[in-house]
Structure formats: C-alpha cells, structure tokens
Amino acid sequence: MSKPDILAVAKLHPFFMEALQAHYTVHDRAHEGDAAAFAALAPRIQAVAATGESLVSADLLARLPAARVVSVFGVGYDGVDVAAAKARGIPVTHTPDVLTDDVADLAMALLLSIARRVPQADRFVRAGQWPGGPLALGRKVTGARLGIVGLGRIGQAIARRAAAFDMRIAYTARNEKPGSGYRYVASAEALAAEVDFLVVITPGGAATRKLINAQVLKALGPKGYLINVARGSVCDEAAVIEALQNGVIAGAALDVFEAEPHVPPALWGMDQVVLTPHMASATRETRQAMADLAFANLQAGVRGEALLTPVPECR
Ligand code: NAP
Ligand code: 8YV
C-alpha cells in the first residue's frame, strides 16, 4: 500500500524527517520546485510539516485541499498564516514546553558570555595574546538587574535561572502576572531604562515586529546589554547595529536574525557581540523530544484524532 503524501516546507531535522519517512511519502520542499509537478501533487497532500522559521502562506494552504494539519517543529509559528489555516479547517500544532529548558539555558549562556566576555577570552588565548597583557574586564552578573521581555513559558524559566544568580528581575508582557513574584513594567522602553540586561523572548509576528527599536536601545543605555533569543523580527536589526557602532548600548548577544541564515556582516567584526546560529533548542535530547511531539501531532491530524499540542488559536 502506498504511503500518504505529505509536504515538508523546509529542511527538516533528521529526527523529524526519519520518523515521517517511515510512515509517509515526504515531498521535501516540492512547492519550491517544478510548478506543474507540484500542481499535480498538491491535491494529494494530507499534512504539512514545518519548522519554527517556516513560511506557510494562505496561498500555499489554498493549494492543499486535502491537508488535515500543519505540524510545526518548534514553539514559534509566526510564519504560519493561522487565520487562513483555520478558515480552511486545517489545525496548526507546535512543540511548546519540551524546549523551554534548553532555550532558557542558552539565554543564560549568552548573558554570561557577553557579560564575562567568554568568546572574546577564548579568541584572546587562541591568538596568543595572553602574554601581551590581560583581557579587558567584564561585567558582573550576580546581583545585576535583569529585564525580561515576554514572561511566558521560556521567560519564566529564564527568570528562575537568573534568580539563582541573585539577579533583580523585572519583566514586561501583554498582561501583568500578579502571581509571578517578579516586578511588572508596562513597556519595553520603561523596562530597558531600569535594567543592566534586557532579554527578549516574545513570539515573532506582526504584534512584536521591531518592538525593540532605537528608543528602547537608548533607554537600555551605554552600560546595558541586549540578549535576543526570540525572533530576529522582534528587534530592529539596523537600530541594534547602529546602537552598537555608536556605543548607545554596551553589547548584544543574538541567537536570531532578521534574514537567517544571513547575519549582517556589520556584526561579524564587532568585539562587543556574541552571535549564535538560532540554536537555542539545539540539543540532541530536546530535538528528539520536539521531533516526537511534532510527529505525534502530524499523525493525529492525518488520522483525525485529538491533537496533542495545537496552537492556542486552534484549541
Ligand atoms: P509563550 O509561553 O507564549 O510566551 C510568550 C510571552 O511573550 C508571553 O509572556 C506574552 O505575554 C509575551 N508577549 C506576546 N506578545 C507580546 C507583545 N506584543 N509585547 C510584549 N510581550 C508579548 O511562548 P514561549 O514558549 O515562552 O516562547 C516564546 C518565543 O520564543 C517563541 O514564540 C519563539 O518565537 C521563541 N523561541 C526561540 C527559540 C530559539 O531557538 N531562539 C526557541 C524557542 C522559542 P502574555 O503572557 O501577557 O500573553
Ligand atoms: C526552531 C524555534 O524551531 O521553537 C522555536 O520557535 O525557533 C526553534 O526551536 C528550531 O530551530 C527548528 O527550526
């Protein structure tokens, strides 16, 4: 018996791809190839497998009349036109919770790296510069003021870790969380003005586009550090570069960028930045858990069973 056809809209992680291939005929990015061949295939596609960075447009969904689910390998789904999917009766799923710890761990790793100049120190030793004198001093983390933009699953996990460093924690979000034990500040700009480290961990999409703009960076100030583990779109990248070039902020540690995998060359040579390739959930353990959940969601969707983790709009 032939396996059901599904469409992978992006290069999938091998853990996810291998699970899918055991049960489905996976058409890997067929929508980007021969148009006539895709037109013939599209009516047979029963599910869409995507990543957190994928675009799943209304146009694409309109071409998939047999699709029963969009399964995203990632918690963020800002590239999926959820309204269009819902209008067509296609639920969207994602992988919350299983990656929370890893993303929070990387946020703290980036915060510590930029403050204590860990990558710079590594480059300094490897370049044989140690005998020439000491490395420039870093910034103390323990007891410093931390602002978290987005106190959701991951934001709260970051706060728990920061508490172990005796950091003084405040946050902003759409709504105040009175039971959180952390201080609420109404806007990102006001939050930035009163912290040493500003960690950004909101969803991407229209509602948060360029939330971290030139005014917020000015408020963070010449001793402040920006850490972005959310989406490139949440920060105004040109404004971040300008702020770094002009000493408006002290430094930035960035895991996400506006046009991934392309990172603006202006950032490459800067000493006061730490750059990572969108890797906050990239451990074997977590990628396996994400693959298991994304696969289970896709299977449930195709079979018409209850979805494990639909996105909030599809619950
Ligand atoms: P979540 O539980 O939904 O939390 C999102 C938080 O952002 C909530 O506190 C929400 O506020 C806040 N928020 C939403 N819109 C906002 C706005 N316009 N202004 C201020 N705050 C806003 O999501 P999560 O599981 O923590 O994940 C957050 C995001 O992290 C994902 O959507 C994804 O983009 C990113 N992420 C990145 C990586 C990576 O590899 N770098 C990995 C995983 C996730 P309320 O609580 O008031 O609604
Ligand atoms: C990516 C992420 O999905 O979960 C998210 O929102 O950004 C990441 O976990 C992951 O890099 C796979 O594309």
GROMACS .gro file of N, CA and C in nm, residues 190-315:
model
  378
  190ALA      N    1   1.037   5.134   2.909
  190ALA     CA    2   1.049   5.164   3.053
  190ALA      C    3   1.131   5.054   3.122
  191LEU      N    4   1.111   4.931   3.079
  191LEU     CA    5   1.188   4.819   3.138
  191LEU      C    6   1.337   4.837   3.108
  192ALA      N    7   1.368   4.868   2.981
  192ALA     CA    8   1.508   4.882   2.939
  192ALA      C    9   1.579   4.989   3.022
  193ALA      N   10   1.505   5.095   3.056
  193ALA     CA   11   1.565   5.208   3.126
  193ALA      C   12   1.613   5.171   3.266
  194GLU      N   13   1.561   5.062   3.319
  194GLU     CA   14   1.598   5.031   3.458
  194GLU      C   15   1.670   4.898   3.476
  195VAL      N   16   1.727   4.843   3.368
  195VAL     CA   17   1.798   4.715   3.382
  195VAL      C   18   1.938   4.721   3.323
  196ASP      N   19   2.018   4.621   3.360
  196ASP     CA   20   2.153   4.606   3.303
  196ASP      C   21   2.151   4.510   3.183
  197PHE      N   22   2.061   4.411   3.190
  197PHE     CA   23   2.050   4.312   3.083
  197PHE      C   24   1.903   4.304   3.042
  198LEU      N   25   1.879   4.312   2.911
  198LEU     CA   26   1.742   4.302   2.859
  198LEU      C   27   1.735   4.176   2.772
  199VAL      N   28   1.657   4.076   2.818
  199VAL     CA   29   1.644   3.951   2.743
  199VAL      C   30   1.508   3.951   2.674
  200VAL      N   31   1.510   3.925   2.542
  200VAL     CA   32   1.388   3.930   2.462
  200VAL      C   33   1.344   3.788   2.430
  201ILE      N   34   1.221   3.752   2.470
  201ILE     CA   35   1.171   3.616   2.448
  201ILE      C   36   1.019   3.615   2.430
  202THR      N   37   0.975   3.698   2.334
  202THR     CA   38   0.834   3.700   2.293
  202THR      C   39   0.820   3.617   2.165
  203PRO      N   40   0.698   3.589   2.122
  203PRO     CA   41   0.681   3.535   1.986
  203PRO      C   42   0.719   3.642   1.883
  204GLY      N   43   0.743   3.596   1.758
  204GLY     CA   44   0.760   3.690   1.647
  204GLY      C   45   0.624   3.727   1.591
  205GLY      N   46   0.624   3.783   1.470
  205GLY     CA   47   0.497   3.819   1.404
  205GLY      C   48   0.469   3.967   1.412
  206ALA      N   49   0.355   4.005   1.354
  206ALA     CA   50   0.322   4.147   1.338
  206ALA      C   51   0.316   4.221   1.472
  207ALA      N   52   0.264   4.155   1.576
  207ALA     CA   53   0.240   4.226   1.703
  207ALA      C   54   0.369   4.266   1.774
  208THR      N   55   0.479   4.198   1.743
  208THR     CA   56   0.605   4.228   1.813
  208THR      C   57   0.713   4.281   1.718
  209ARG      N   58   0.676   4.307   1.591
  209ARG     CA   59   0.778   4.350   1.494
  209ARG      C   60   0.847   4.478   1.540
  210LYS      N   61   0.979   4.473   1.549
  210LYS     CA   62   1.062   4.589   1.590
  210LYS      C   63   1.018   4.647   1.725
  211LEU      N   64   0.970   4.559   1.812
  211LEU     CA   65   0.935   4.602   1.949
  211LEU      C   66   1.059   4.662   2.016
  212ILE      N   67   1.175   4.604   1.988
  212ILE     CA   68   1.300   4.658   2.043
  212ILE      C   69   1.358   4.751   1.935
  213ASN      N   70   1.328   4.879   1.951
  213ASN     CA   71   1.366   4.978   1.849
  213ASN      C   72   1.473   5.073   1.907
  214ALA      N   73   1.501   5.178   1.830
  214ALA     CA   74   1.608   5.271   1.871
  214ALA      C   75   1.580   5.334   2.008
  215GLN      N   76   1.452   5.362   2.036
  215GLN     CA   77   1.419   5.424   2.166
  215GLN      C   78   1.448   5.328   2.282
  216VAL      N   79   1.413   5.202   2.261
  216VAL     CA   80   1.435   5.102   2.367
  216VAL      C   81   1.586   5.086   2.391
  217LEU      N   82   1.662   5.086   2.282
  217LEU     CA   83   1.807   5.069   2.295
  217LEU      C   84   1.869   5.190   2.365
  218LYS      N   85   1.817   5.307   2.333
  218LYS     CA   86   1.866   5.429   2.400
  218LYS      C   87   1.837   5.420   2.550
  219ALA      N   88   1.719   5.369   2.582
  219ALA     CA   89   1.682   5.356   2.724
  219ALA      C   90   1.771   5.253   2.794
  220LEU      N   91   1.809   5.148   2.722
  220LEU     CA   92   1.897   5.046   2.782
  220LEU      C   93   2.032   5.108   2.819
  221GLY      N   94   2.081   5.193   2.728
  221GLY     CA   95   2.194   5.279   2.763
  221GLY      C   96   2.332   5.217   2.745
  222PRO      N   97   2.435   5.299   2.760
  222PRO     CA   98   2.572   5.259   2.725
  222PRO      C   99   2.632   5.151   2.816
  223LYS      N  100   2.565   5.122   2.927
  223LYS     CA  101   2.614   5.012   3.012
  223LYS      C  102   2.524   4.889   3.001
  224GLY      N  103   2.423   4.896   2.913
  224GLY     CA  104   2.323   4.788   2.904
  224GLY      C  105   2.354   4.689   2.793
  225TYR      N  106   2.310   4.565   2.816
  225TYR     CA  107   2.331   4.456   2.718
  225TYR      C  108   2.196   4.402   2.672
  226LEU      N  109   2.188   4.373   2.540
  226LEU     CA  110   2.068   4.315   2.480
  226LEU      C  111   2.094   4.168   2.450
  227ILE      N  112   2.000   4.082   2.489
  227ILE     CA  113   2.009   3.939   2.454
  227ILE      C  114   1.879   3.904   2.382
  228ASN      N  115   1.888   3.856   2.257
  228ASN     CA  116   1.767   3.821   2.182
  228ASN      C  117   1.768   3.673   2.148
  229VAL      N  118   1.673   3.600   2.210
  229VAL     CA  119   1.654   3.458   2.176
  229VAL      C  120   1.512   3.437   2.122
  230ALA      N  121   1.445   3.545   2.082
  230ALA     CA  122   1.305   3.534   2.039
  230ALA      C  123   1.297   3.508   1.888
  231ARG      N  124   1.289   3.614   1.812
  231ARG     CA  125   1.291   3.612   1.666
  231ARG      C  126   1.366   3.736   1.621
  232GLY      N  127   1.434   3.728   1.507
  232GLY     CA  128   1.504   3.845   1.455
  232GLY      C  129   1.411   3.962   1.435
  233SER      N  130   1.287   3.933   1.397
  233SER     CA  131   1.191   4.039   1.367
  233SER      C  132   1.155   4.124   1.489
  234VAL      N  133   1.177   4.072   1.609
  234VAL     CA  134   1.136   4.145   1.730
  234VAL      C  135   1.229   4.265   1.757
  235CYS      N  136   1.352   4.256   1.707
  235CYS     CA  137   1.446   4.369   1.722
  235CYS      C  138   1.463   4.438   1.588
  236ASP      N  139   1.475   4.567   1.590
  236ASP     CA  140   1.509   4.643   1.469
  236ASP      C  141   1.660   4.624   1.450
  237GLU      N  142   1.697   4.533   1.358
  237GLU     CA  143   1.837   4.494   1.345
  237GLU      C  144   1.927   4.612   1.307
  238ALA      N  145   1.877   4.697   1.218
  238ALA     CA  146   1.958   4.813   1.178
  238ALA      C  147   1.981   4.904   1.299
  239ALA      N  148   1.879   4.918   1.382
  239ALA     CA  149   1.892   5.003   1.501
  239ALA      C  150   1.990   4.940   1.601
  240VAL      N  151   1.988   4.807   1.611
  240VAL     CA  152   2.082   4.738   1.702
  240VAL      C  153   2.225   4.762   1.655
  241ILE      N  154   2.248   4.747   1.525
  241ILE     CA  155   2.383   4.767   1.471
  241ILE      C  156   2.430   4.911   1.496
  242GLU      N  157   2.340   5.004   1.469
  242GLU     CA  158   2.375   5.145   1.490
  242GLU      C  159   2.405   5.173   1.638
  243ALA      N  160   2.324   5.114   1.725
  243ALA     CA  161   2.345   5.135   1.869
  243ALA      C  162   2.480   5.077   1.913
  244LEU      N  163   2.516   4.962   1.856
  244LEU     CA  164   2.645   4.902   1.891
  244LEU      C  165   2.760   4.985   1.836
  245GLN      N  166   2.745   5.032   1.712
  245GLN     CA  167   2.853   5.112   1.650
  245GLN      C  168   2.877   5.242   1.723
  246ASN      N  169   2.770   5.298   1.781
  246ASN     CA  170   2.782   5.432   1.843
  246ASN      C  171   2.788   5.428   1.995
  247GLY      N  172   2.802   5.309   2.052
  247GLY     CA  173   2.813   5.299   2.198
  247GLY      C  174   2.685   5.333   2.270
  248VAL      N  175   2.572   5.326   2.199
  248VAL     CA  176   2.442   5.354   2.264
  248VAL      C  177   2.410   5.243   2.364
  249ILE      N  178   2.450   5.117   2.332
  249ILE     CA  179   2.442   5.006   2.428
  249ILE      C  180   2.582   4.945   2.439
  250ALA      N  181   2.601   4.868   2.548
  250ALA     CA  182   2.735   4.812   2.573
  250ALA      C  183   2.763   4.690   2.486
  251GLY      N  184   2.659   4.612   2.457
  251GLY     CA  185   2.683   4.489   2.381
  251GLY      C  186   2.554   4.416   2.354
  252ALA      N  187   2.565   4.312   2.270
  252ALA     CA  188   2.446   4.233   2.237
  252ALA      C  189   2.487   4.088   2.215
  253ALA      N  190   2.398   3.998   2.256
  253ALA     CA  191   2.417   3.856   2.230
  253ALA      C  192   2.292   3.810   2.157
  254LEU      N  193   2.311   3.761   2.035
  254LEU     CA  194   2.197   3.738   1.945
  254LEU      C  195   2.198   3.595   1.892
  255ASP      N  196   2.085   3.527   1.911
  255ASP     CA  197   2.069   3.391   1.856
  255ASP      C  198   1.983   3.393   1.731
  256VAL      N  199   1.913   3.502   1.708
  256VAL     CA  200   1.816   3.509   1.598
  256VAL      C  201   1.836   3.640   1.520
  257PHE      N  202   1.802   3.634   1.390
  257PHE     CA  203   1.834   3.744   1.300
  257PHE      C  204   1.719   3.764   1.202
  258GLU      N  205   1.717   3.881   1.139
  258GLU     CA  206   1.605   3.914   1.050
  258GLU      C  207   1.601   3.827   0.925
  259ALA      N  208   1.716   3.795   0.867
  259ALA     CA  209   1.718   3.722   0.739
  259ALA      C  210   1.805   3.596   0.749
  260GLU      N  211   1.771   3.510   0.844
  260GLU     CA  212   1.851   3.388   0.867
  260GLU      C  213   1.853   3.302   0.742
  261PRO      N  214   1.963   3.235   0.710
  261PRO     CA  215   2.085   3.225   0.790
  261PRO      C  216   2.187   3.336   0.764
  262HIS      N  217   2.140   3.449   0.711
  262HIS     CA  218   2.233   3.557   0.681
  262HIS      C  219   2.239   3.654   0.800
  263VAL      N  220   2.360   3.674   0.848
  263VAL     CA  221   2.384   3.765   0.960
  263VAL      C  222   2.454   3.888   0.903
  264PRO      N  223   2.406   4.008   0.934
  264PRO     CA  224   2.468   4.127   0.875
  264PRO      C  225   2.619   4.131   0.899
  265PRO      N  226   2.698   4.145   0.793
  265PRO     CA  227   2.844   4.149   0.809
  265PRO      C  228   2.890   4.257   0.907
  266ALA      N  229   2.810   4.362   0.924
  266ALA     CA  230   2.849   4.469   1.018
  266ALA      C  231   2.869   4.413   1.159
  267LEU      N  232   2.802   4.301   1.190
  267LEU     CA  233   2.814   4.244   1.325
  267LEU      C  234   2.937   4.155   1.340
  268TRP      N  235   2.987   4.101   1.229
  268TRP     CA  236   3.090   3.998   1.237
  268TRP      C  237   3.216   4.044   1.310
  269GLY      N  238   3.258   4.166   1.283
  269GLY     CA  239   3.385   4.211   1.338
  269GLY      C  240   3.373   4.281   1.472
  270MET      N  241   3.252   4.292   1.524
  270MET     CA  242   3.237   4.367   1.649
  270MET      C  243   3.278   4.281   1.769
  271ASP      N  244   3.358   4.342   1.856
  271ASP     CA  245   3.407   4.270   1.974
  271ASP      C  246   3.299   4.258   2.081
  272GLN      N  247   3.204   4.352   2.081
  272GLN     CA  248   3.106   4.355   2.190
  272GLN      C  249   2.978   4.280   2.155
  273VAL      N  250   2.988   4.181   2.066
  273VAL     CA  251   2.870   4.099   2.036
  273VAL      C  252   2.906   3.951   2.045
  274VAL      N  253   2.805   3.871   2.077
  274VAL     CA  254   2.815   3.724   2.070
  274VAL      C  255   2.705   3.679   1.975
  275LEU      N  256   2.741   3.597   1.878
  275LEU     CA  257   2.646   3.556   1.774
  275LEU      C  258   2.634   3.405   1.772
  276THR      N  259   2.510   3.354   1.776
  276THR     CA  260   2.490   3.209   1.762
  276THR      C  261   2.383   3.184   1.654
  277PRO      N  262   2.389   3.066   1.589
  277PRO     CA  263   2.306   3.040   1.471
  277PRO      C  264   2.169   2.981   1.503
  278HIS      N  265   2.082   3.055   1.568
  278HIS     CA  266   1.946   3.010   1.602
  278HIS      C  267   1.951   2.866   1.656
  279MET      N  268   2.016   2.852   1.768
  279MET     CA  269   2.046   2.717   1.819
  279MET      C  270   1.993   2.694   1.961
  280ALA      N  271   1.900   2.779   2.007
  280ALA     CA  272   1.861   2.772   2.147
  280ALA      C  273   1.798   2.637   2.184
  281SER      N  274   1.733   2.569   2.091
  281SER     CA  275   1.673   2.439   2.124
  281SER      C  276   1.757   2.323   2.073
  282ALA      N  277   1.880   2.354   2.030
  282ALA     CA  278   1.959   2.254   1.956
  282ALA      C  279   2.044   2.164   2.045
  283THR      N  280   1.976   2.080   2.126
  283THR     CA  281   2.046   1.968   2.190
  283THR      C  282   1.983   1.840   2.138
  284ARG      N  283   2.057   1.732   2.143
  284ARG     CA  284   2.004   1.603   2.094
  284ARG      C  285   1.875   1.568   2.166
  285GLU      N  286   1.876   1.586   2.299
  285GLU     CA  287   1.761   1.545   2.379
  285GLU      C  288   1.636   1.624   2.341
  286THR      N  289   1.653   1.754   2.329
  286THR     CA  290   1.536   1.839   2.300
  286THR      C  291   1.491   1.823   2.156
  287ARG      N  292   1.584   1.815   2.063
  287ARG     CA  293   1.543   1.796   1.923
  287ARG      C  294   1.469   1.663   1.907
  288GLN      N  295   1.508   1.561   1.985
  288GLN     CA  296   1.435   1.434   1.978
  288GLN      C  297   1.293   1.451   2.033
  289ALA      N  298   1.284   1.520   2.146
  289ALA     CA  299   1.151   1.543   2.206
  289ALA      C  300   1.063   1.627   2.113
  290MET      N  301   1.121   1.726   2.048
  290MET     CA  302   1.046   1.808   1.952
  290MET      C  303   1.000   1.723   1.834
  291ALA      N  304   1.090   1.637   1.786
  291ALA     CA  305   1.055   1.551   1.672
  291ALA      C  306   0.942   1.456   1.710
  292ASP      N  307   0.951   1.398   1.830
  292ASP     CA  308   0.847   1.304   1.875
  292ASP      C  309   0.711   1.374   1.881
  293LEU      N  310   0.711   1.496   1.938
  293LEU     CA  311   0.585   1.568   1.954
  293LEU      C  312   0.531   1.616   1.819
  294ALA      N  313   0.619   1.668   1.736
  294ALA     CA  314   0.575   1.716   1.604
  294ALA      C  315   0.521   1.599   1.521
  295PHE      N  316   0.588   1.483   1.532
  295PHE     CA  317   0.540   1.365   1.458
  295PHE      C  318   0.404   1.319   1.511
  296ALA      N  319   0.392   1.314   1.643
  296ALA     CA  320   0.265   1.269   1.703
  296ALA      C  321   0.151   1.363   1.664
  297ASN      N  322   0.177   1.492   1.661
  297ASN     CA  323   0.075   1.588   1.619
  297ASN      C  324   0.034   1.565   1.474
  298LEU      N  325   0.135   1.542   1.389
  298LEU     CA  326   0.104   1.523   1.246
  298LEU      C  327   0.021   1.395   1.226
  299GLN      N  328   0.063   1.289   1.294
  299GLN     CA  329  -0.010   1.161   1.284
  299GLN      C  330  -0.155   1.179   1.329
  300ALA      N  331  -0.172   1.246   1.444
  300ALA     CA  332  -0.307   1.266   1.498
  300ALA      C  333  -0.392   1.346   1.399
  301GLY      N  334  -0.332   1.448   1.339
  301GLY     CA  335  -0.406   1.531   1.244
  301GLY      C  336  -0.450   1.450   1.122
  302VAL      N  337  -0.360   1.373   1.067
  302VAL     CA  338  -0.392   1.294   0.948
  302VAL      C  339  -0.501   1.191   0.981
  303ARG      N  340  -0.492   1.134   1.101
  303ARG     CA  341  -0.589   1.031   1.140
  303ARG      C  342  -0.720   1.089   1.194
  304GLY      N  343  -0.726   1.220   1.208
  304GLY     CA  344  -0.848   1.282   1.262
  304GLY      C  345  -0.863   1.258   1.411
  305GLU      N  346  -0.751   1.234   1.481
  305GLU     CA  347  -0.754   1.212   1.626
  305GLU      C  348  -0.726   1.345   1.699
  306ALA      N  349  -0.742   1.342   1.832
  306ALA     CA  350  -0.718   1.464   1.911
  306ALA      C  351  -0.571   1.505   1.899
  307LEU      N  352  -0.549   1.633   1.873
  307LEU     CA  353  -0.412   1.683   1.859
  307LEU      C  354  -0.350   1.697   1.997
  308LEU      N  355  -0.219   1.674   2.005
  308LEU     CA  356  -0.154   1.684   2.137
  308LEU      C  357  -0.134   1.829   2.177
  309THR      N  358  -0.075   1.908   2.088
  309THR     CA  359  -0.045   2.047   2.124
  309THR      C  360  -0.080   2.143   2.009
  310PRO      N  361  -0.212   2.165   1.990
  310PRO     CA  362  -0.250   2.266   1.892
  310PRO      C  363  -0.206   2.405   1.940
  311VAL      N  364  -0.184   2.498   1.847
  311VAL     CA  365  -0.151   2.635   1.887
  311VAL      C  366  -0.275   2.694   1.954
  312PRO      N  367  -0.257   2.797   2.041
  312PRO     CA  368  -0.373   2.849   2.117
  312PRO      C  369  -0.492   2.885   2.028
  313GLU      N  370  -0.467   2.942   1.911
  313GLU     CA  371  -0.578   2.983   1.822
  313GLU      C  372  -0.660   2.864   1.772
  314CYS      N  373  -0.605   2.744   1.777
  314CYS     CA  374  -0.674   2.627   1.723
  314CYS      C  375  -0.727   2.534   1.832
  315ARG      N  376  -0.724   2.582   1.958
  315ARG     CA  377  -0.773   2.495   2.067
  315ARG      C  378  -0.925   2.502   2.076
   0.00000   0.00000   0.00000
